Each structure stands twice: as structure tokens, then as C-alpha cells.
Backbone as XML, in Angstrom:
<?xml version="1.0"?>
<chain id="A" units="angstrom">
  <residue number="1" name="UNK">
    <atom name="N" x="33.898" y="-4.539" z="-29.831"/>
    <atom name="CA" x="33.420" y="-3.598" z="-28.631"/>
    <atom name="C" x="32.324" y="-4.290" z="-28.012"/>
  </residue>
  <residue number="2" name="UNK">
    <atom name="N" x="32.317" y="-4.518" z="-26.782"/>
    <atom name="CA" x="31.166" y="-5.072" z="-26.001"/>
    <atom name="C" x="30.187" y="-3.789" z="-25.667"/>
  </residue>
  <residue number="3" name="UNK">
    <atom name="N" x="29.044" y="-3.741" z="-26.434"/>
    <atom name="CA" x="28.152" y="-2.782" z="-26.073"/>
    <atom name="C" x="27.706" y="-2.788" z="-24.657"/>
  </residue>
  <residue number="4" name="UNK">
    <atom name="N" x="27.427" y="-3.710" z="-23.985"/>
    <atom name="CA" x="27.043" y="-3.791" z="-22.574"/>
    <atom name="C" x="28.041" y="-3.187" z="-21.763"/>
  </residue>
  <residue number="5" name="UNK">
    <atom name="N" x="29.439" y="-3.337" z="-21.809"/>
    <atom name="CA" x="30.350" y="-2.830" z="-20.969"/>
    <atom name="C" x="30.464" y="-1.119" z="-21.545"/>
  </residue>
  <residue number="6" name="UNK">
    <atom name="N" x="30.218" y="-1.006" z="-22.831"/>
    <atom name="CA" x="30.228" y="0.354" z="-23.294"/>
    <atom name="C" x="29.104" y="1.185" z="-22.593"/>
  </residue>
  <residue number="7" name="UNK">
    <atom name="N" x="28.019" y="0.639" z="-22.529"/>
    <atom name="CA" x="26.788" y="1.276" z="-21.958"/>
    <atom name="C" x="26.973" y="1.535" z="-20.404"/>
  </residue>
  <residue number="8" name="UNK">
    <atom name="N" x="27.600" y="0.366" z="-19.767"/>
    <atom name="CA" x="27.797" y="0.416" z="-18.536"/>
    <atom name="C" x="28.736" y="1.538" z="-17.724"/>
  </residue>
  <residue number="9" name="UNK">
    <atom name="N" x="29.810" y="1.699" z="-18.736"/>
    <atom name="CA" x="30.782" y="2.757" z="-18.386"/>
    <atom name="C" x="30.125" y="4.214" z="-18.654"/>
  </residue>
  <residue number="10" name="UNK">
    <atom name="N" x="29.375" y="4.207" z="-19.745"/>
    <atom name="CA" x="28.634" y="5.564" z="-19.925"/>
    <atom name="C" x="27.657" y="5.966" z="-18.905"/>
  </residue>
  <residue number="11" name="UNK">
    <atom name="N" x="26.827" y="5.050" z="-18.589"/>
    <atom name="CA" x="25.856" y="5.176" z="-17.435"/>
    <atom name="C" x="26.651" y="5.661" z="-16.250"/>
  </residue>
  <residue number="12" name="UNK">
    <atom name="N" x="27.612" y="4.888" z="-15.717"/>
    <atom name="CA" x="28.345" y="5.290" z="-14.478"/>
    <atom name="C" x="29.016" y="6.759" z="-14.648"/>
  </residue>
  <residue number="13" name="UNK">
    <atom name="N" x="29.530" y="6.866" z="-15.930"/>
    <atom name="CA" x="30.326" y="8.218" z="-16.004"/>
    <atom name="C" x="29.176" y="9.297" z="-15.873"/>
  </residue>
  <residue number="14" name="UNK">
    <atom name="N" x="27.909" y="9.177" z="-16.696"/>
    <atom name="CA" x="26.823" y="10.287" z="-16.318"/>
    <atom name="C" x="26.438" y="10.263" z="-15.061"/>
  </residue>
  <residue number="15" name="UNK">
    <atom name="N" x="26.359" y="9.241" z="-14.404"/>
    <atom name="CA" x="25.740" y="9.120" z="-12.966"/>
    <atom name="C" x="26.776" y="9.962" z="-12.114"/>
  </residue>
  <residue number="16" name="UNK">
    <atom name="N" x="28.062" y="9.806" z="-12.161"/>
    <atom name="CA" x="28.990" y="10.464" z="-11.450"/>
    <atom name="C" x="29.077" y="11.975" z="-11.784"/>
  </residue>
  <residue number="17" name="UNK">
    <atom name="N" x="28.956" y="12.354" z="-13.006"/>
    <atom name="CA" x="28.742" y="13.639" z="-13.285"/>
    <atom name="C" x="27.635" y="14.278" z="-12.751"/>
  </residue>
  <residue number="18" name="UNK">
    <atom name="N" x="26.571" y="13.708" z="-12.637"/>
    <atom name="CA" x="25.126" y="14.163" z="-12.062"/>
    <atom name="C" x="25.279" y="14.291" z="-10.536"/>
  </residue>
  <residue number="19" name="UNK">
    <atom name="N" x="26.375" y="13.706" z="-9.982"/>
    <atom name="CA" x="26.727" y="13.611" z="-8.566"/>
    <atom name="C" x="25.536" y="12.669" z="-7.912"/>
  </residue>
  <residue number="20" name="UNK">
    <atom name="N" x="25.245" y="11.533" z="-8.675"/>
    <atom name="CA" x="24.183" y="10.758" z="-8.013"/>
    <atom name="C" x="24.785" y="9.356" z="-7.652"/>
  </residue>
  <residue number="21" name="UNK">
    <atom name="N" x="24.208" y="8.822" z="-6.566"/>
    <atom name="CA" x="24.609" y="7.424" z="-6.117"/>
    <atom name="C" x="23.655" y="6.583" z="-6.945"/>
  </residue>
  <residue number="22" name="UNK">
    <atom name="N" x="24.080" y="5.261" z="-6.923"/>
    <atom name="CA" x="23.222" y="4.264" z="-7.477"/>
    <atom name="C" x="21.798" y="4.259" z="-6.945"/>
  </residue>
  <residue number="23" name="UNK">
    <atom name="N" x="21.708" y="4.366" z="-5.657"/>
    <atom name="CA" x="20.536" y="4.229" z="-4.991"/>
    <atom name="C" x="19.550" y="5.649" z="-5.619"/>
  </residue>
  <residue number="24" name="UNK">
    <atom name="N" x="20.127" y="6.887" z="-5.535"/>
    <atom name="CA" x="19.605" y="8.068" z="-6.104"/>
    <atom name="C" x="19.031" y="7.788" z="-7.561"/>
  </residue>
  <residue number="25" name="UNK">
    <atom name="N" x="19.950" y="7.182" z="-8.225"/>
    <atom name="CA" x="19.495" y="6.739" z="-9.999"/>
    <atom name="C" x="18.445" y="5.735" z="-9.811"/>
  </residue>
  <residue number="26" name="UNK">
    <atom name="N" x="18.528" y="5.047" z="-8.885"/>
    <atom name="CA" x="17.331" y="3.963" z="-8.774"/>
    <atom name="C" x="15.934" y="4.673" z="-8.607"/>
  </residue>
  <residue number="27" name="UNK">
    <atom name="N" x="16.109" y="5.411" z="-7.541"/>
    <atom name="CA" x="14.856" y="6.241" z="-7.252"/>
    <atom name="C" x="14.184" y="7.104" z="-8.628"/>
  </residue>
  <residue number="28" name="UNK">
    <atom name="N" x="15.178" y="7.674" z="-9.159"/>
    <atom name="CA" x="14.774" y="8.591" z="-10.378"/>
    <atom name="C" x="14.307" y="7.786" z="-11.540"/>
  </residue>
  <residue number="29" name="UNK">
    <atom name="N" x="15.048" y="6.542" z="-11.728"/>
    <atom name="CA" x="14.672" y="5.838" z="-12.842"/>
    <atom name="C" x="13.710" y="4.731" z="-12.763"/>
  </residue>
  <residue number="30" name="UNK">
    <atom name="N" x="13.438" y="4.244" z="-11.641"/>
    <atom name="CA" x="12.428" y="3.152" z="-11.191"/>
    <atom name="C" x="13.087" y="1.877" z="-11.398"/>
  </residue>
  <residue number="31" name="UNK">
    <atom name="N" x="14.412" y="1.696" z="-11.655"/>
    <atom name="CA" x="15.044" y="0.607" z="-11.895"/>
    <atom name="C" x="15.579" y="0.149" z="-10.400"/>
  </residue>
  <residue number="32" name="UNK">
    <atom name="N" x="15.881" y="-0.964" z="-10.040"/>
    <atom name="CA" x="16.648" y="-1.271" z="-8.652"/>
    <atom name="C" x="17.950" y="-0.907" z="-8.653"/>
  </residue>
  <residue number="33" name="UNK">
    <atom name="N" x="18.389" y="-0.875" z="-7.536"/>
    <atom name="CA" x="19.981" y="-0.360" z="-7.418"/>
    <atom name="C" x="20.746" y="-1.648" z="-7.779"/>
  </residue>
  <residue number="34" name="UNK">
    <atom name="N" x="20.471" y="-2.750" z="-7.708"/>
    <atom name="CA" x="20.910" y="-3.885" z="-8.336"/>
    <atom name="C" x="21.027" y="-3.806" z="-9.708"/>
  </residue>
  <residue number="35" name="UNK">
    <atom name="N" x="20.085" y="-3.680" z="-10.279"/>
    <atom name="CA" x="19.929" y="-3.536" z="-11.760"/>
    <atom name="C" x="21.029" y="-2.541" z="-12.388"/>
  </residue>
  <residue number="36" name="UNK">
    <atom name="N" x="20.968" y="-1.327" z="-11.670"/>
    <atom name="CA" x="21.964" y="-0.305" z="-12.113"/>
    <atom name="C" x="23.322" y="-0.771" z="-11.917"/>
  </residue>
  <residue number="37" name="UNK">
    <atom name="N" x="23.550" y="-1.462" z="-10.593"/>
    <atom name="CA" x="24.897" y="-1.943" z="-10.445"/>
    <atom name="C" x="25.386" y="-2.993" z="-11.622"/>
  </residue>
  <residue number="38" name="UNK">
    <atom name="N" x="24.375" y="-4.066" z="-11.929"/>
    <atom name="CA" x="24.826" y="-4.892" z="-12.761"/>
    <atom name="C" x="24.936" y="-4.314" z="-14.276"/>
  </residue>
  <residue number="39" name="UNK">
    <atom name="N" x="24.145" y="-3.120" z="-14.523"/>
    <atom name="CA" x="24.296" y="-2.525" z="-15.986"/>
    <atom name="C" x="25.589" y="-1.819" z="-15.898"/>
  </residue>
  <residue number="40" name="UNK">
    <atom name="N" x="26.171" y="-1.154" z="-14.789"/>
    <atom name="CA" x="27.453" y="-0.464" z="-14.829"/>
    <atom name="C" x="28.608" y="-1.383" z="-15.073"/>
  </residue>
  <residue number="41" name="UNK">
    <atom name="N" x="28.241" y="-2.764" z="-14.616"/>
    <atom name="CA" x="29.465" y="-3.575" z="-14.579"/>
    <atom name="C" x="29.216" y="-4.522" z="-16.080"/>
  </residue>
  <residue number="42" name="UNK">
    <atom name="N" x="28.550" y="-4.145" z="-16.935"/>
    <atom name="CA" x="28.163" y="-4.747" z="-18.298"/>
    <atom name="C" x="27.519" y="-6.076" z="-18.140"/>
  </residue>
  <residue number="43" name="UNK">
    <atom name="N" x="26.846" y="-6.281" z="-17.145"/>
    <atom name="CA" x="26.048" y="-7.535" z="-17.073"/>
    <atom name="C" x="24.671" y="-7.624" z="-17.341"/>
  </residue>
  <residue number="44" name="UNK">
    <atom name="N" x="24.180" y="-6.530" z="-17.771"/>
    <atom name="CA" x="22.585" y="-6.502" z="-18.281"/>
    <atom name="C" x="22.620" y="-5.964" z="-19.749"/>
  </residue>
  <residue number="45" name="UNK">
    <atom name="N" x="21.706" y="-6.322" z="-20.325"/>
    <atom name="CA" x="21.225" y="-5.826" z="-21.701"/>
    <atom name="C" x="19.992" y="-5.234" z="-21.770"/>
  </residue>
  <residue number="46" name="UNK">
    <atom name="N" x="19.911" y="-3.855" z="-21.529"/>
    <atom name="CA" x="18.594" y="-3.289" z="-21.421"/>
    <atom name="C" x="18.001" y="-3.050" z="-22.645"/>
  </residue>
  <residue number="47" name="UNK">
    <atom name="N" x="16.626" y="-3.092" z="-22.603"/>
    <atom name="CA" x="15.792" y="-2.675" z="-23.875"/>
    <atom name="C" x="15.919" y="-1.284" z="-24.262"/>
  </residue>
  <residue number="48" name="UNK">
    <atom name="N" x="15.383" y="-1.070" z="-25.433"/>
    <atom name="CA" x="15.343" y="0.450" z="-25.875"/>
    <atom name="C" x="14.594" y="1.384" z="-24.833"/>
  </residue>
  <residue number="49" name="UNK">
    <atom name="N" x="13.616" y="0.723" z="-24.272"/>
    <atom name="CA" x="12.717" y="1.630" z="-23.419"/>
    <atom name="C" x="13.561" y="1.780" z="-22.230"/>
  </residue>
  <residue number="50" name="UNK">
    <atom name="N" x="14.166" y="0.797" z="-21.647"/>
    <atom name="CA" x="15.083" y="0.977" z="-20.477"/>
    <atom name="C" x="16.099" y="2.030" z="-20.605"/>
  </residue>
  <residue number="51" name="UNK">
    <atom name="N" x="16.839" y="1.942" z="-21.963"/>
    <atom name="CA" x="17.743" y="2.938" z="-22.095"/>
    <atom name="C" x="17.351" y="4.241" z="-22.225"/>
  </residue>
  <residue number="52" name="UNK">
    <atom name="N" x="16.160" y="4.495" z="-22.756"/>
    <atom name="CA" x="15.458" y="5.817" z="-22.904"/>
    <atom name="C" x="15.218" y="6.472" z="-21.294"/>
  </residue>
  <residue number="53" name="UNK">
    <atom name="N" x="14.402" y="5.423" z="-20.614"/>
    <atom name="CA" x="14.264" y="5.901" z="-19.247"/>
    <atom name="C" x="15.382" y="6.328" z="-18.304"/>
  </residue>
  <residue number="54" name="UNK">
    <atom name="N" x="16.601" y="5.401" z="-18.514"/>
    <atom name="CA" x="17.798" y="5.694" z="-17.888"/>
    <atom name="C" x="18.289" y="7.051" z="-18.288"/>
  </residue>
  <residue number="55" name="UNK">
    <atom name="N" x="18.284" y="7.386" z="-19.674"/>
    <atom name="CA" x="18.740" y="8.676" z="-20.134"/>
    <atom name="C" x="18.118" y="9.755" z="-19.706"/>
  </residue>
  <residue number="56" name="UNK">
    <atom name="N" x="16.681" y="9.567" z="-19.389"/>
    <atom name="CA" x="16.036" y="10.615" z="-18.929"/>
    <atom name="C" x="16.105" y="10.911" z="-17.450"/>
  </residue>
  <residue number="57" name="UNK">
    <atom name="N" x="16.259" y="9.801" z="-16.700"/>
    <atom name="CA" x="16.889" y="9.926" z="-15.158"/>
    <atom name="C" x="18.188" y="10.519" z="-14.901"/>
  </residue>
  <residue number="58" name="UNK">
    <atom name="N" x="18.984" y="10.442" z="-16.121"/>
    <atom name="CA" x="20.418" y="11.105" z="-16.090"/>
    <atom name="C" x="20.440" y="12.431" z="-16.698"/>
  </residue>
  <residue number="59" name="UNK">
    <atom name="N" x="19.520" y="12.820" z="-17.196"/>
    <atom name="CA" x="19.331" y="14.261" z="-17.804"/>
    <atom name="C" x="20.251" y="14.103" z="-19.347"/>
  </residue>
  <residue number="60" name="UNK">
    <atom name="N" x="20.223" y="13.172" z="-20.084"/>
    <atom name="CA" x="20.951" y="13.124" z="-21.324"/>
    <atom name="C" x="19.993" y="12.271" z="-22.294"/>
  </residue>
  <residue number="61" name="UNK">
    <atom name="N" x="20.735" y="11.825" z="-23.215"/>
    <atom name="CA" x="19.961" y="11.187" z="-24.372"/>
    <atom name="C" x="20.509" y="9.729" z="-24.381"/>
  </residue>
  <residue number="62" name="UNK">
    <atom name="N" x="19.746" y="8.872" z="-25.039"/>
    <atom name="CA" x="19.939" y="7.603" z="-25.290"/>
    <atom name="C" x="21.137" y="7.365" z="-26.144"/>
  </residue>
  <residue number="63" name="UNK">
    <atom name="N" x="21.595" y="8.258" z="-27.058"/>
    <atom name="CA" x="22.715" y="8.271" z="-27.997"/>
    <atom name="C" x="23.893" y="8.285" z="-27.207"/>
  </residue>
  <residue number="64" name="UNK">
    <atom name="N" x="23.910" y="9.360" z="-26.075"/>
    <atom name="CA" x="25.196" y="9.731" z="-25.454"/>
    <atom name="C" x="25.517" y="8.303" z="-24.781"/>
  </residue>
  <residue number="65" name="UNK">
    <atom name="N" x="24.418" y="7.787" z="-24.264"/>
    <atom name="CA" x="24.660" y="6.469" z="-23.281"/>
    <atom name="C" x="25.513" y="5.184" z="-24.315"/>
  </residue>
  <residue number="66" name="UNK">
    <atom name="N" x="25.187" y="5.299" z="-25.686"/>
    <atom name="CA" x="25.687" y="4.177" z="-26.277"/>
    <atom name="C" x="26.921" y="4.758" z="-27.208"/>
  </residue>
  <residue number="67" name="UNK">
    <atom name="N" x="27.184" y="5.950" z="-27.200"/>
    <atom name="CA" x="28.453" y="6.409" z="-28.008"/>
    <atom name="C" x="29.672" y="6.071" z="-27.488"/>
  </residue>
  <residue number="68" name="UNK">
    <atom name="N" x="30.646" y="5.594" z="-28.319"/>
    <atom name="CA" x="31.897" y="5.289" z="-27.862"/>
    <atom name="C" x="32.691" y="6.030" z="-27.281"/>
  </residue>
  <residue number="69" name="UNK">
    <atom name="N" x="33.507" y="5.693" z="-26.205"/>
    <atom name="CA" x="34.221" y="6.337" z="-25.266"/>
    <atom name="C" x="35.727" y="6.122" z="-25.740"/>
  </residue>
  <residue number="70" name="UNK">
    <atom name="N" x="36.602" y="6.817" z="-24.970"/>
    <atom name="CA" x="38.130" y="6.531" z="-25.179"/>
    <atom name="C" x="38.593" y="4.971" z="-25.224"/>
  </residue>
  <residue number="71" name="UNK">
    <atom name="N" x="37.977" y="4.384" z="-24.242"/>
    <atom name="CA" x="38.192" y="3.104" z="-23.794"/>
    <atom name="C" x="37.864" y="2.048" z="-24.925"/>
  </residue>
  <residue number="72" name="UNK">
    <atom name="N" x="36.728" y="2.385" z="-25.371"/>
    <atom name="CA" x="36.038" y="1.636" z="-26.471"/>
    <atom name="C" x="37.158" y="1.628" z="-27.732"/>
  </residue>
  <residue number="73" name="UNK">
    <atom name="N" x="37.757" y="2.988" z="-27.959"/>
    <atom name="CA" x="38.684" y="2.940" z="-29.018"/>
    <atom name="C" x="39.835" y="2.259" z="-28.663"/>
  </residue>
  <residue number="74" name="UNK">
    <atom name="N" x="40.250" y="2.116" z="-27.480"/>
    <atom name="CA" x="41.575" y="1.127" z="-27.106"/>
    <atom name="C" x="41.223" y="-0.242" z="-27.282"/>
  </residue>
  <residue number="75" name="UNK">
    <atom name="N" x="39.809" y="-0.711" z="-26.847"/>
    <atom name="CA" x="39.492" y="-2.055" z="-27.202"/>
    <atom name="C" x="39.211" y="-2.416" z="-28.485"/>
  </residue>
  <residue number="76" name="UNK">
    <atom name="N" x="39.065" y="-1.729" z="-29.369"/>
    <atom name="CA" x="39.074" y="-1.580" z="-30.701"/>
    <atom name="C" x="38.419" y="-2.173" z="-31.710"/>
  </residue>
</chain>
């Protein structure tokens, strides 16, 4: 399981559930829109502090953002 891809999917899912655009999440979190885009595509490897800040901006916990989803189970 690629944790970067898993994190990216979970961030994107939570962002959409919160009805936020990448730009809005950028404003809430302090990260650039490009950074969020790269993260959602599994191209970034955020620090623990970044993970915490993203979770706060999304109204969730870091654990939720790294928890396996259905796709992760299929990937194996």
C-alpha cells in the first residue's frame, strides 16, 4: 500500500465531503493549492505537523487521513 496515494485519496474525500475546493482548503490550511493538488495525487510526503494541520483544516483527525480505505484493500 502506497501511503502517499492513500493519504491523497483520503484528503480528497474529506475535502469533497466538506464541500471545499482545493483553493478553499489552501486558505484554511495555509498550504498552497499546488501542494494540496500534489498531495491528492500522491506526489507529496507531508510531515506529521502538516498532516495535523490538514486534519484541522478539514475538521477531522490525522488518523482518519491515514486510515485504509476500500481502494487500499484492493491494492493489497
